[in-house]
């Protein structure tokens, strides 16, 4: 009934504006679908705005590069199975 869980990168944000700004930067740089998508924050994590970015584990370095080199604000980067 349910699919196999996979380890993913989850980036949490303090505000909805920060999560949208991150998504917009991803859209400018690459095919955004390769880097993930916005999702509700998984229950295992708590976050300020309730929206997070979910990405494949192998995209962690690209994600961190986008966060750090575009003056974006974020709360935390998590690795969890979802």
PDB file of C-alpha atoms in Angstrom:
ATOM      1  CA  UNK A   1       0.000   0.000   0.000  1.00  0.00           C
ATOM      2  CA  UNK A   2       2.714   2.497   0.959  1.00  0.00           C
ATOM      3  CA  UNK A   3       5.971   2.953  -0.941  1.00  0.00           C
ATOM      4  CA  UNK A   4       9.393   2.191   0.424  1.00  0.00           C
ATOM      5  CA  UNK A   5      10.830   4.949   2.597  1.00  0.00           C
ATOM      6  CA  UNK A   6      13.979   6.662   1.341  1.00  0.00           C
ATOM      7  CA  UNK A   7      16.426   8.927   3.114  1.00  0.00           C
ATOM      8  CA  UNK A   8      15.950  12.523   1.942  1.00  0.00           C
ATOM      9  CA  UNK A   9      17.321  15.958   2.694  1.00  0.00           C
ATOM     10  CA  UNK A  10      14.760  18.227   4.357  1.00  0.00           C
ATOM     11  CA  UNK A  11      15.486  21.937   4.631  1.00  0.00           C
ATOM     12  CA  UNK A  12      13.329  23.860   7.072  1.00  0.00           C
ATOM     13  CA  UNK A  13      12.715  27.599   7.020  1.00  0.00           C
ATOM     14  CA  UNK A  14      11.646  30.200   9.573  1.00  0.00           C
ATOM     15  CA  UNK A  15       9.121  31.805   7.209  1.00  0.00           C
ATOM     16  CA  UNK A  16       7.106  30.992   4.116  1.00  0.00           C
ATOM     17  CA  UNK A  17       8.876  33.854   2.292  1.00  0.00           C
ATOM     18  CA  UNK A  18      12.256  32.140   2.873  1.00  0.00           C
ATOM     19  CA  UNK A  19      10.989  28.838   1.480  1.00  0.00           C
ATOM     20  CA  UNK A  20       9.586  30.558  -1.623  1.00  0.00           C
ATOM     21  CA  UNK A  21      12.840  32.499  -2.109  1.00  0.00           C
ATOM     22  CA  UNK A  22      14.767  29.216  -2.032  1.00  0.00           C
ATOM     23  CA  UNK A  23      12.411  27.629  -4.557  1.00  0.00           C
ATOM     24  CA  UNK A  24      12.819  30.660  -6.844  1.00  0.00           C
ATOM     25  CA  UNK A  25      16.624  30.396  -6.694  1.00  0.00           C
ATOM     26  CA  UNK A  26      16.427  26.714  -7.594  1.00  0.00           C
ATOM     27  CA  UNK A  27      14.216  27.525 -10.579  1.00  0.00           C
ATOM     28  CA  UNK A  28      16.813  30.022 -11.868  1.00  0.00           C
ATOM     29  CA  UNK A  29      19.743  27.634 -11.643  1.00  0.00           C
ATOM     30  CA  UNK A  30      18.625  24.198 -12.797  1.00  0.00           C
ATOM     31  CA  UNK A  31      15.689  21.974 -13.569  1.00  0.00           C
ATOM     32  CA  UNK A  32      14.018  22.423 -10.189  1.00  0.00           C
ATOM     33  CA  UNK A  33      12.440  18.941 -10.271  1.00  0.00           C
ATOM     34  CA  UNK A  34      15.939  17.425 -10.055  1.00  0.00           C
ATOM     35  CA  UNK A  35      16.613  19.345  -6.838  1.00  0.00           C
ATOM     36  CA  UNK A  36      13.374  18.583  -5.052  1.00  0.00           C
ATOM     37  CA  UNK A  37      10.193  20.379  -4.115  1.00  0.00           C
ATOM     38  CA  UNK A  38       8.361  22.173  -1.348  1.00  0.00           C
ATOM     39  CA  UNK A  39       6.419  19.897   1.000  1.00  0.00           C
ATOM     40  CA  UNK A  40       4.739  20.192   4.408  1.00  0.00           C
ATOM     41  CA  UNK A  41       7.274  19.692   7.194  1.00  0.00           C
ATOM     42  CA  UNK A  42       7.367  15.988   8.142  1.00  0.00           C
ATOM     43  CA  UNK A  43       6.036  15.152  11.630  1.00  0.00           C
ATOM     44  CA  UNK A  44       9.490  14.034  12.775  1.00  0.00           C
ATOM     45  CA  UNK A  45      10.739  17.628  12.535  1.00  0.00           C
ATOM     46  CA  UNK A  46       9.361  20.925  13.805  1.00  0.00           C
ATOM     47  CA  UNK A  47       9.712  24.148  11.850  1.00  0.00           C
ATOM     48  CA  UNK A  48       8.718  27.763  12.060  1.00  0.00           C
ATOM     49  CA  UNK A  49       6.643  28.038   8.900  1.00  0.00           C
ATOM     50  CA  UNK A  50       5.405  24.490   8.270  1.00  0.00           C
ATOM     51  CA  UNK A  51       6.866  24.290   4.738  1.00  0.00           C
ATOM     52  CA  UNK A  52      10.127  22.537   3.896  1.00  0.00           C
ATOM     53  CA  UNK A  53      12.202  21.595   0.868  1.00  0.00           C
ATOM     54  CA  UNK A  54      12.559  17.881   0.178  1.00  0.00           C
ATOM     55  CA  UNK A  55      15.462  16.725  -1.992  1.00  0.00           C
ATOM     56  CA  UNK A  56      17.244  13.501  -2.912  1.00  0.00           C
ATOM     57  CA  UNK A  57      20.144  12.717  -0.597  1.00  0.00           C
ATOM     58  CA  UNK A  58      22.671  12.906  -3.441  1.00  0.00           C
ATOM     59  CA  UNK A  59      21.746  16.580  -4.042  1.00  0.00           C
ATOM     60  CA  UNK A  60      22.898  17.754  -0.598  1.00  0.00           C
ATOM     61  CA  UNK A  61      26.031  19.569  -1.808  1.00  0.00           C
ATOM     62  CA  UNK A  62      24.100  21.375  -4.562  1.00  0.00           C
ATOM     63  CA  UNK A  63      21.383  22.390  -2.098  1.00  0.00           C
ATOM     64  CA  UNK A  64      23.913  23.688   0.438  1.00  0.00           C
ATOM     65  CA  UNK A  65      25.707  25.609  -2.319  1.00  0.00           C
ATOM     66  CA  UNK A  66      22.454  27.337  -3.325  1.00  0.00           C
ATOM     67  CA  UNK A  67      21.649  28.199   0.305  1.00  0.00           C
ATOM     68  CA  UNK A  68      25.084  29.578   1.095  1.00  0.00           C
ATOM     69  CA  UNK A  69      25.796  31.456  -2.139  1.00  0.00           C
ATOM     70  CA  UNK A  70      22.487  33.269  -2.557  1.00  0.00           C
ATOM     71  CA  UNK A  71      22.144  34.974   0.826  1.00  0.00           C
ATOM     72  CA  UNK A  72      19.167  32.777   1.686  1.00  0.00           C
ATOM     73  CA  UNK A  73      17.926  32.212   5.216  1.00  0.00           C
ATOM     74  CA  UNK A  74      17.033  28.738   6.443  1.00  0.00           C
ATOM     75  CA  UNK A  75      16.424  27.047   9.747  1.00  0.00           C
ATOM     76  CA  UNK A  76      18.110  23.628   9.433  1.00  0.00           C
ATOM     77  CA  UNK A  77      19.119  20.830   7.083  1.00  0.00           C
ATOM     78  CA  UNK A  78      17.914  17.365   8.110  1.00  0.00           C
ATOM     79  CA  UNK A  79      18.388  13.852   6.752  1.00  0.00           C
ATOM     80  CA  UNK A  80      15.358  11.661   7.423  1.00  0.00           C
ATOM     81  CA  UNK A  81      13.543   8.704   5.897  1.00  0.00           C
ATOM     82  CA  UNK A  82      10.224   9.652   4.354  1.00  0.00           C
TER      83      UNK A  82
END
